[in-house]
PDB file of C-alpha atoms in Angstrom:
ATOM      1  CA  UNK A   1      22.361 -22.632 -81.230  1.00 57.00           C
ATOM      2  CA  UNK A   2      24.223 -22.892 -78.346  1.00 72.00           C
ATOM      3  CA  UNK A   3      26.973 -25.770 -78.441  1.00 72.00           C
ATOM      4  CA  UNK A   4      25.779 -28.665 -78.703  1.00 84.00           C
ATOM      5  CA  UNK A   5      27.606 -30.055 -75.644  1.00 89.00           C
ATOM      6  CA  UNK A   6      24.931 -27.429 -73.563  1.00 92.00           C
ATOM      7  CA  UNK A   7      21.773 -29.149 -74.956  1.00 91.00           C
ATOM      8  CA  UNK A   8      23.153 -32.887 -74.505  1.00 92.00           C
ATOM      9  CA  UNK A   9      24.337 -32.351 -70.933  1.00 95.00           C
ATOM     10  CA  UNK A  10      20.849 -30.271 -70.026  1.00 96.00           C
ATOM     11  CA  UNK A  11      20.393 -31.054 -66.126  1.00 97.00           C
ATOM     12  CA  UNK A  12      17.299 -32.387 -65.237  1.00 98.00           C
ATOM     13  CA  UNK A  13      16.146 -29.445 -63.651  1.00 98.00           C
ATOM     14  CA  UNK A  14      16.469 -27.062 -66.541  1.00 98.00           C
ATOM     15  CA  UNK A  15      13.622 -27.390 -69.011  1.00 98.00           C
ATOM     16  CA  UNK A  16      14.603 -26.204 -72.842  1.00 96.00           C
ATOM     17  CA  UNK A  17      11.615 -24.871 -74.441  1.00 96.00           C
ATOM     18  CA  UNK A  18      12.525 -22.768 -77.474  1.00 93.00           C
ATOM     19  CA  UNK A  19      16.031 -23.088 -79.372  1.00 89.00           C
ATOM     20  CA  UNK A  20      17.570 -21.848 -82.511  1.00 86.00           C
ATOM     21  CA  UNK A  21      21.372 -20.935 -84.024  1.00 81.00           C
ATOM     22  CA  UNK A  22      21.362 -17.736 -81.765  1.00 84.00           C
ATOM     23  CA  UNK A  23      20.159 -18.388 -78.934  1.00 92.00           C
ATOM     24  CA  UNK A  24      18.427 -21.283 -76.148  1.00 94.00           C
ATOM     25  CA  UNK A  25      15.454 -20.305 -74.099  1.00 97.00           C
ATOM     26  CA  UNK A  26      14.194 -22.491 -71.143  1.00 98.00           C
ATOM     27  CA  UNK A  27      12.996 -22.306 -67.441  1.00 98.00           C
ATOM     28  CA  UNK A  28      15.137 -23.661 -64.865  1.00 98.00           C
ATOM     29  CA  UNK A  29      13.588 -25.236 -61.559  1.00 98.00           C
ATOM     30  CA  UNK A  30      16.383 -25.830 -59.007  1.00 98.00           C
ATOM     31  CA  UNK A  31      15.550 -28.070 -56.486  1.00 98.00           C
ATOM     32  CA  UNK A  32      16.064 -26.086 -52.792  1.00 97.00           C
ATOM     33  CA  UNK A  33      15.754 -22.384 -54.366  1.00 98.00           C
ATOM     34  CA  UNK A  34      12.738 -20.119 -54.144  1.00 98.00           C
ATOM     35  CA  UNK A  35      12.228 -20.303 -57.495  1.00 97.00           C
ATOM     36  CA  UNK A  36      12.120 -24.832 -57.587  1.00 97.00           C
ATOM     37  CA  UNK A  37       8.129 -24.465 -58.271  1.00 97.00           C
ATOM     38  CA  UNK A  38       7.422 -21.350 -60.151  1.00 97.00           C
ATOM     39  CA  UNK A  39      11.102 -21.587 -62.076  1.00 98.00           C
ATOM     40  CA  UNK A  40      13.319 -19.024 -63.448  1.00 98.00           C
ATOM     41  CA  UNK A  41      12.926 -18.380 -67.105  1.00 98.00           C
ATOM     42  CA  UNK A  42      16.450 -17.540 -68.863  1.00 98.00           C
ATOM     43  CA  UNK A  43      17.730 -16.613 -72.062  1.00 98.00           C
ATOM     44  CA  UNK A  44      21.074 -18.523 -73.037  1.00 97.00           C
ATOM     45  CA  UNK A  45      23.083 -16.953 -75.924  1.00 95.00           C
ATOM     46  CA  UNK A  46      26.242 -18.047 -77.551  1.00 92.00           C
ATOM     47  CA  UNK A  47      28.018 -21.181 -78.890  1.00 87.00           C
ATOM     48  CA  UNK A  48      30.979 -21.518 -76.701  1.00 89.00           C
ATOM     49  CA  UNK A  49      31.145 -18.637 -74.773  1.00 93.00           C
ATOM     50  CA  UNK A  50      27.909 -18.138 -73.565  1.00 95.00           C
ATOM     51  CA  UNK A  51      25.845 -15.342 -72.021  1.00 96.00           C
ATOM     52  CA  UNK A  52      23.034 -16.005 -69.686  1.00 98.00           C
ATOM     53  CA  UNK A  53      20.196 -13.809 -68.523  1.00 98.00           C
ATOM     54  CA  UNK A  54      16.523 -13.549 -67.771  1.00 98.00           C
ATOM     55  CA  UNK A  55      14.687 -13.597 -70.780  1.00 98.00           C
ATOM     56  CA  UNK A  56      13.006 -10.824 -69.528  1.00 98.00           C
ATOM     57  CA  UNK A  57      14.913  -8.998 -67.198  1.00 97.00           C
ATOM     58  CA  UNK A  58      13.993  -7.656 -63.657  1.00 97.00           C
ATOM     59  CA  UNK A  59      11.167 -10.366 -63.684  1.00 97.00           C
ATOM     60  CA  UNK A  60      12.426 -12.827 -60.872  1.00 96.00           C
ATOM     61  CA  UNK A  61      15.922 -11.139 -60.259  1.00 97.00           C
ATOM     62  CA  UNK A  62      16.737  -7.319 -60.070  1.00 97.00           C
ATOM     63  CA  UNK A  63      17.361  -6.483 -64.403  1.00 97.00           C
ATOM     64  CA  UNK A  64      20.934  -5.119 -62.549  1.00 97.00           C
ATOM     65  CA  UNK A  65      22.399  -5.476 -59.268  1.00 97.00           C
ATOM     66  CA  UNK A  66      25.885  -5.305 -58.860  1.00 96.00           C
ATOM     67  CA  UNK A  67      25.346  -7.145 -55.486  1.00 97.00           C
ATOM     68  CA  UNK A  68      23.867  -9.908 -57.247  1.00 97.00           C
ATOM     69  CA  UNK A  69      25.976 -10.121 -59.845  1.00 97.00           C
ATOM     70  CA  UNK A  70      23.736  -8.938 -62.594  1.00 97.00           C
ATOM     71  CA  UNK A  71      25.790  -6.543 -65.089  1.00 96.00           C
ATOM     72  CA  UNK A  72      25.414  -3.376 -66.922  1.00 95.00           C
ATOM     73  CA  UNK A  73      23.916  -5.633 -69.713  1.00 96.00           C
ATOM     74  CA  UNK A  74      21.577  -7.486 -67.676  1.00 97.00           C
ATOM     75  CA  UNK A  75      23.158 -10.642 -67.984  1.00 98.00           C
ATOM     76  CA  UNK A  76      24.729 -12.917 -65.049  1.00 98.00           C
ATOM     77  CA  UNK A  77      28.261 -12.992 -63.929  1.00 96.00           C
ATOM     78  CA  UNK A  78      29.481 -16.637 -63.414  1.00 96.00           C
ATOM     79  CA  UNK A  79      32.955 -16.072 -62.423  1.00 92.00           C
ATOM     80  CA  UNK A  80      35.796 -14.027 -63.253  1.00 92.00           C
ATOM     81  CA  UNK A  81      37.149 -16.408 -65.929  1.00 91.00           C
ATOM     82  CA  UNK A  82      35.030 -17.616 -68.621  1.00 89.00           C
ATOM     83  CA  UNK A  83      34.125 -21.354 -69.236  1.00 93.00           C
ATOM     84  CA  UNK A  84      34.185 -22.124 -73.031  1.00 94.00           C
ATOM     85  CA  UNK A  85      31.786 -24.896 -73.607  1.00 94.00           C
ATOM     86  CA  UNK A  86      33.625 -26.788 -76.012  1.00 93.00           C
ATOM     87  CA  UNK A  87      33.068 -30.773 -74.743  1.00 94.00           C
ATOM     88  CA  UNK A  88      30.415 -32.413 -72.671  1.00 94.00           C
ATOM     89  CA  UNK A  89      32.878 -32.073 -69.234  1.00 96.00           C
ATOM     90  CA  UNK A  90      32.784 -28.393 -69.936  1.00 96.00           C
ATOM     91  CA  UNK A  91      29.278 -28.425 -70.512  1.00 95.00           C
ATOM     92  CA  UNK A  92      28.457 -30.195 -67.138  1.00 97.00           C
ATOM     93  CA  UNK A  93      30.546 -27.498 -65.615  1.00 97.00           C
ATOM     94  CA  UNK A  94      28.616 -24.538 -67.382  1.00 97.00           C
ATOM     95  CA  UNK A  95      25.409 -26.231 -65.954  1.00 98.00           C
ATOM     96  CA  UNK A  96      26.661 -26.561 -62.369  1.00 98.00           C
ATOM     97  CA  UNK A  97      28.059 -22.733 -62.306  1.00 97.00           C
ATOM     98  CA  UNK A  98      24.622 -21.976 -63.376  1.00 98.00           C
ATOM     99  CA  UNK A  99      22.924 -23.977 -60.904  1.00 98.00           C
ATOM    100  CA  UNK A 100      25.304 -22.622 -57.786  1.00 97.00           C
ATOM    101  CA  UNK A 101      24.898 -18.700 -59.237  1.00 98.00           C
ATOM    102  CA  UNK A 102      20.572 -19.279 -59.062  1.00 98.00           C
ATOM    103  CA  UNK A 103      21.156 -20.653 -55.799  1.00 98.00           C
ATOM    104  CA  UNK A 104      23.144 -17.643 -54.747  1.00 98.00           C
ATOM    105  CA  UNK A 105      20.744 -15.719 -56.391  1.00 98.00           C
ATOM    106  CA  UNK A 106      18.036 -17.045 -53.998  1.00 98.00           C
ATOM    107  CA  UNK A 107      20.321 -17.001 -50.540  1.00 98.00           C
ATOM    108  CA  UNK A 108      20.598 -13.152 -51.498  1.00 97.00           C
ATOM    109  CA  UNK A 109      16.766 -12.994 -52.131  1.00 97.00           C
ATOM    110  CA  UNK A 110      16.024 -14.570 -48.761  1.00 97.00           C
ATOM    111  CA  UNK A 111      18.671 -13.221 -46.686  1.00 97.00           C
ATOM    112  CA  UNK A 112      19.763  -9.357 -48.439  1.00 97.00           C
ATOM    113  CA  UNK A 113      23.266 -10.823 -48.459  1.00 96.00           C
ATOM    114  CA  UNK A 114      25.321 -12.899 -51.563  1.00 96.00           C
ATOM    115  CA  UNK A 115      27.139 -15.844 -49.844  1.00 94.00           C
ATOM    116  CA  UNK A 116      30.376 -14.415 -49.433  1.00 87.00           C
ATOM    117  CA  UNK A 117      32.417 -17.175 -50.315  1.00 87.00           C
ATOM    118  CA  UNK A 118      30.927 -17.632 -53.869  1.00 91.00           C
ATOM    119  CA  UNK A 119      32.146 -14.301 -55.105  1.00 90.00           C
ATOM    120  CA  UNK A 120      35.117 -12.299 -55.766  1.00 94.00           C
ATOM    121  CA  UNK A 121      34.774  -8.102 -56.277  1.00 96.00           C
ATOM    122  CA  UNK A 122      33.286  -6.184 -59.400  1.00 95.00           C
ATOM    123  CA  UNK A 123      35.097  -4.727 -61.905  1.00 94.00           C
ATOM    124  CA  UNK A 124      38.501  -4.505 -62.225  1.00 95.00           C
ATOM    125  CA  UNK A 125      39.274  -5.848 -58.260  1.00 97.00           C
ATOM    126  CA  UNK A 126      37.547  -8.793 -58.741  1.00 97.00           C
ATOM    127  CA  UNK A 127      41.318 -10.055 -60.385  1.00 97.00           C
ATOM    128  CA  UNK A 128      43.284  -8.839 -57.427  1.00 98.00           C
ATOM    129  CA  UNK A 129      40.996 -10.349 -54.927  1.00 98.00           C
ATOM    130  CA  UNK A 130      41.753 -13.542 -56.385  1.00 97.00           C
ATOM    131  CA  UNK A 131      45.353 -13.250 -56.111  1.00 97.00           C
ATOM    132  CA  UNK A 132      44.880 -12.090 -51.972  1.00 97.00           C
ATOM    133  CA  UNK A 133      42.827 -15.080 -51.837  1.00 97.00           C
ATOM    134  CA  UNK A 134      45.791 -17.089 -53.151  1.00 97.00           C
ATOM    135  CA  UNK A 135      48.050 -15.422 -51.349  1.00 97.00           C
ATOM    136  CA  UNK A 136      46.022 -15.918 -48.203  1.00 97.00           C
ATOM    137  CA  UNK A 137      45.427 -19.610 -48.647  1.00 97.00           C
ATOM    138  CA  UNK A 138      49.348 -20.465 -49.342  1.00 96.00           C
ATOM    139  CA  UNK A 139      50.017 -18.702 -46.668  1.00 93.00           C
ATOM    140  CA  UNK A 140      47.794 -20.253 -44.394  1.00 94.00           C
ATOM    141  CA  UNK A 141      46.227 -16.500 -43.010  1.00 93.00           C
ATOM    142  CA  UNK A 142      42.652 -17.454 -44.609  1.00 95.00           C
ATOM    143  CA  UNK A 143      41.108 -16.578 -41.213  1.00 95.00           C
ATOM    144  CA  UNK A 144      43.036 -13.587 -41.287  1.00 94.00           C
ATOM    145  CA  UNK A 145      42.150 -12.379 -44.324  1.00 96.00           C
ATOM    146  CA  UNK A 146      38.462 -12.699 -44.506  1.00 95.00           C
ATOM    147  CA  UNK A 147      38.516 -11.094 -41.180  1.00 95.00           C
ATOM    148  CA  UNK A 148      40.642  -8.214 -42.719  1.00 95.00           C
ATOM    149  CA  UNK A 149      38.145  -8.420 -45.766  1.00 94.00           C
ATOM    150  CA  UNK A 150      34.925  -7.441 -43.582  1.00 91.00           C
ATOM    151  CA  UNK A 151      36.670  -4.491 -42.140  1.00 92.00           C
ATOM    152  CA  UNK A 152      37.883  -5.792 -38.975  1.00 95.00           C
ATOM    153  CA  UNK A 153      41.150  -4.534 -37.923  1.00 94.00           C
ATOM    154  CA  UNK A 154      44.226  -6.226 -39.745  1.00 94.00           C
ATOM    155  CA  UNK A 155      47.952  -5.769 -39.998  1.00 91.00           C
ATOM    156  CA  UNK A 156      47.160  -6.292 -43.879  1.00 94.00           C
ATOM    157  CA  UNK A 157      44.892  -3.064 -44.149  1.00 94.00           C
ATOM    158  CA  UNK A 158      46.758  -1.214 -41.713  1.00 90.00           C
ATOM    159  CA  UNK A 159      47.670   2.039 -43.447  1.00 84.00           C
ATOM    160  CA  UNK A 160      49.878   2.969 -40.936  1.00 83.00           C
ATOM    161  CA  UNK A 161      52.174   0.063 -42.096  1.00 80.00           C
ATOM    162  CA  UNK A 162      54.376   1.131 -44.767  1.00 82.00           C
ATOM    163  CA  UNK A 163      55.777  -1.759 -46.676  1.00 79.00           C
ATOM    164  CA  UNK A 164      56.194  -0.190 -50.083  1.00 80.00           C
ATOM    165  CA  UNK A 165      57.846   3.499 -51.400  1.00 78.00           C
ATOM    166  CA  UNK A 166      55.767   5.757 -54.086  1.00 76.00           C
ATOM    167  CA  UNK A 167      57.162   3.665 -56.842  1.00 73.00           C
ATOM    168  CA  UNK A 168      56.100   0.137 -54.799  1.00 75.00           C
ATOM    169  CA  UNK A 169      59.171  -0.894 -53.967  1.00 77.00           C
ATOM    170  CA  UNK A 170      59.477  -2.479 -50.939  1.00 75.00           C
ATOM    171  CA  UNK A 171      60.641  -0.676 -47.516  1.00 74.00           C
ATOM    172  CA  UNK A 172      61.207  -0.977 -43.698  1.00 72.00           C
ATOM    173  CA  UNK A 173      62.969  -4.344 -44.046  1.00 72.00           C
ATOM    174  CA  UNK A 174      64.319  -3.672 -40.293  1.00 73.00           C
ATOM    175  CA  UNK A 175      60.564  -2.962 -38.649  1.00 78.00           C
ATOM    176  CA  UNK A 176      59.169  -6.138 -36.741  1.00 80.00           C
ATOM    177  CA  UNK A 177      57.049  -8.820 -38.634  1.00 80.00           C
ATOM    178  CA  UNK A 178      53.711  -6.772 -38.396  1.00 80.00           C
ATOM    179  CA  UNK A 179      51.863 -10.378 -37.274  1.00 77.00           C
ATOM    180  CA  UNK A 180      54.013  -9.719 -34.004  1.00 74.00           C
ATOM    181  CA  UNK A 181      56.330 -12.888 -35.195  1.00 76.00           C
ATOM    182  CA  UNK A 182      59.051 -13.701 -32.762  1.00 77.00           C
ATOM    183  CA  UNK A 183      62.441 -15.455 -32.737  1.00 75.00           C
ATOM    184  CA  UNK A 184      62.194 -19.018 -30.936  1.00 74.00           C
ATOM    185  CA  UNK A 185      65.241 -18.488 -28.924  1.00 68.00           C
ATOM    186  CA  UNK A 186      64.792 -17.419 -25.374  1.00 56.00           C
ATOM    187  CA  UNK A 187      64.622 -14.245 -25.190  1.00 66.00           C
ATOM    188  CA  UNK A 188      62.138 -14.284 -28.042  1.00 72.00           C
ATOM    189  CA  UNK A 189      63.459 -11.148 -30.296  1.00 75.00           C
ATOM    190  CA  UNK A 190      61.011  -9.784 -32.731  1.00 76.00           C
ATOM    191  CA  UNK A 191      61.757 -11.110 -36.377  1.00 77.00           C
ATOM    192  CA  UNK A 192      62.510  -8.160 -38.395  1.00 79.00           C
ATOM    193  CA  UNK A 193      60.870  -7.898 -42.181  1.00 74.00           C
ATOM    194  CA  UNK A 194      63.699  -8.444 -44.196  1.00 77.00           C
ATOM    195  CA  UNK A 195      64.369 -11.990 -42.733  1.00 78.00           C
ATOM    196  CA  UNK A 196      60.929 -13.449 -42.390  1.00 78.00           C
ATOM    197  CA  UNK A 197      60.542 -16.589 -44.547  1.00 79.00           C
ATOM    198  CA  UNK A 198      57.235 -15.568 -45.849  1.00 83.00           C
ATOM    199  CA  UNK A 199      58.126 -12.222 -46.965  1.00 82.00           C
ATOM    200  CA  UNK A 200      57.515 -12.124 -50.710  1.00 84.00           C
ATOM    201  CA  UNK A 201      53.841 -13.943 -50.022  1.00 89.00           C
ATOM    202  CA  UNK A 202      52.710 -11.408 -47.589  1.00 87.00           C
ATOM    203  CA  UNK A 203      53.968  -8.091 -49.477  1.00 87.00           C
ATOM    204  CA  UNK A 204      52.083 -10.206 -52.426  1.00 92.00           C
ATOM    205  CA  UNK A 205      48.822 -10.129 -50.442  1.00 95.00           C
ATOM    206  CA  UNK A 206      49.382  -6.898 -49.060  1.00 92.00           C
ATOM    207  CA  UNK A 207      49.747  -5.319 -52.493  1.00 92.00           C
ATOM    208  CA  UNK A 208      47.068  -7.354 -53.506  1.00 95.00           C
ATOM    209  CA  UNK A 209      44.409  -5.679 -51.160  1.00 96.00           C
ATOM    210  CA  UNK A 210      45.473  -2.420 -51.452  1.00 94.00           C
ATOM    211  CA  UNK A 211      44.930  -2.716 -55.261  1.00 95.00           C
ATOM    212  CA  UNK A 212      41.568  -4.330 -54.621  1.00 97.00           C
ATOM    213  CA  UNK A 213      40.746  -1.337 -52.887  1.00 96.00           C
ATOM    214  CA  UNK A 214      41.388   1.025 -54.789  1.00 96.00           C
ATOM    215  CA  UNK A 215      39.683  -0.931 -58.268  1.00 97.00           C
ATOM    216  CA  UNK A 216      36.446  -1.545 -56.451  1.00 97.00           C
ATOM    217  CA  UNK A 217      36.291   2.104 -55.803  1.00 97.00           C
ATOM    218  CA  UNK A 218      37.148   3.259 -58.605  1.00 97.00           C
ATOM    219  CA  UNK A 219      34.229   0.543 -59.871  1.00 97.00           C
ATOM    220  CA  UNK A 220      31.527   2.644 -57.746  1.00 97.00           C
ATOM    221  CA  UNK A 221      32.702   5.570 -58.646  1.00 97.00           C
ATOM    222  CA  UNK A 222      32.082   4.772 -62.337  1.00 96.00           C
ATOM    223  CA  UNK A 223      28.857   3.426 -61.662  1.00 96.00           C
ATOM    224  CA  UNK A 224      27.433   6.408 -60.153  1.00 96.00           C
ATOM    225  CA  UNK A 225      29.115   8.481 -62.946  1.00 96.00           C
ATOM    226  CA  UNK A 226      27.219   6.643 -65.673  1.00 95.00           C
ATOM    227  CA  UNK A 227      23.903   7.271 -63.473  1.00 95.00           C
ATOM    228  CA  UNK A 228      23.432   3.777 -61.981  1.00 95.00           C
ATOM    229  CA  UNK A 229      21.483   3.875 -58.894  1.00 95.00           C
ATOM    230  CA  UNK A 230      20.585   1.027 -56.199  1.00 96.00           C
ATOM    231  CA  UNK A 231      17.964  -1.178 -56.520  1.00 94.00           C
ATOM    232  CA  UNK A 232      17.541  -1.354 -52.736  1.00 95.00           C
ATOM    233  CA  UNK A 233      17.241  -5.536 -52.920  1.00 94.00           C
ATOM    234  CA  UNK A 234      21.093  -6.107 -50.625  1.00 97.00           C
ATOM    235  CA  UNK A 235      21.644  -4.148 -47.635  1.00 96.00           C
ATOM    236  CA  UNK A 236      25.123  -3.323 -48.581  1.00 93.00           C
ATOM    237  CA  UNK A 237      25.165  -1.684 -51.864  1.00 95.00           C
ATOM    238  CA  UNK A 238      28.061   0.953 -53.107  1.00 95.00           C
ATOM    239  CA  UNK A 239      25.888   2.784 -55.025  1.00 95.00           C
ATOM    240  CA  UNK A 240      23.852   4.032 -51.959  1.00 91.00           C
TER     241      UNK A 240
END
């Protein structure tokens, strides 16, 4: 069955009803989701990298939803990197991700929206998100970048910015800082490219939103070649 660690460390609001060397069925009843009466009933496979579902898809949740985070094979996406449940610490963690992801799952259920700071992008952009995020945060433009993120106007999605040549090389190290930075000295000269402190970090998060870009579409467009269609549960879906 699932490790062993997952069955010892069993939260109190997860109920284990049928398990067996393949696989660990049970309901779970989070307290403060829609779901905290009737539960959720889910289908845990695995031994230390585990899979998680519905045990019968499309029954509470949509059987997939990119939106919510439900994939191609039905099963739930807890994060870009996966846990291996290997001790109890690492089982209490697999538990919690669980237990944030159903409440997630019933924000979106109420509201047509996922929360978005308990997400990063499908496919392929879901690793270059993470690096703008990090980018972002040690550069202190978090603001800024989930501003930029939503669409609203940015110096970071700015196309008619050029920072990098065809080949991605960096270029226009003589343009101003394109945050509008200025010299501290009196007559307050713009601070050119080439000598701003923080350079390397923001061509880092630059790059790392254009490439975001360009995986999550490339994500949709896959989807809708392979037939996939909306389920019509979010009100922002890329397969509309």
């Amino acid at each position: 069955m699932p490790s062993r660690h997952l069955e010892g460390k069993c939260p109190a609001w997860f109920s284990i009803e049928t398990s067996s060397s393949l696989f660990l069925v049970g309901t779970a009843y989070v307290p403060g989701t829609l779901w905290s009466g009737s539960g959720v009933k889910l289908h845990i496979q695995g031994y230390s990298t585990l899979s998680v579902r519905e045990e019968s898809p499309g029954t509470k949740f949509p059987a997939r939803c990119p939106e919510r985070h439900i994939q191609r094979d039905q099963t739930f996406c807890l994060g870009l990197h996966t846990l291996e449940v290997v001790s109890d610490e690492t089982a209490i963690q697999w538990w919690e991700q669980l237990r944030q992801y159903l409440c997630c799952q019933s924000i979106a259920e109420k509201t047509g929206i996922w929360p978005p700071a308990h997400a990063l992008d499908h496919g392929g952009a879901g690793e270059w998100h993470e690096k703008a995020l990090i980018a972002a945060r040690e550069l202190g433009f978090e603001e800024e970048y989930a501003a930029a993120y939503l669409g609203e106007p940015s110096w970071i999605t700015d196309p008619n910015l050029r920072f990098f040549d065809k080949k991605g090389n960096p270029i226009n190290g003589r343009a101003p800082c394109p945050r509008g930075c200025k010299h501290k000295s009196r007559r307050k000269w713009p601070i050119v490219r080439k000598d701003c402190k923080k350079r390397t970090l923001m061509l880092e998060l630059v790059s790392c939103e254009q490439k975001r870009k360009f995986h999550l579409e490339k994500y949709w467009q896959d989807a809708r070649a392979l037939g996939e269609t909306c389920c019509g549960k979010m009100k922002l879906c890329g397969l509309r």
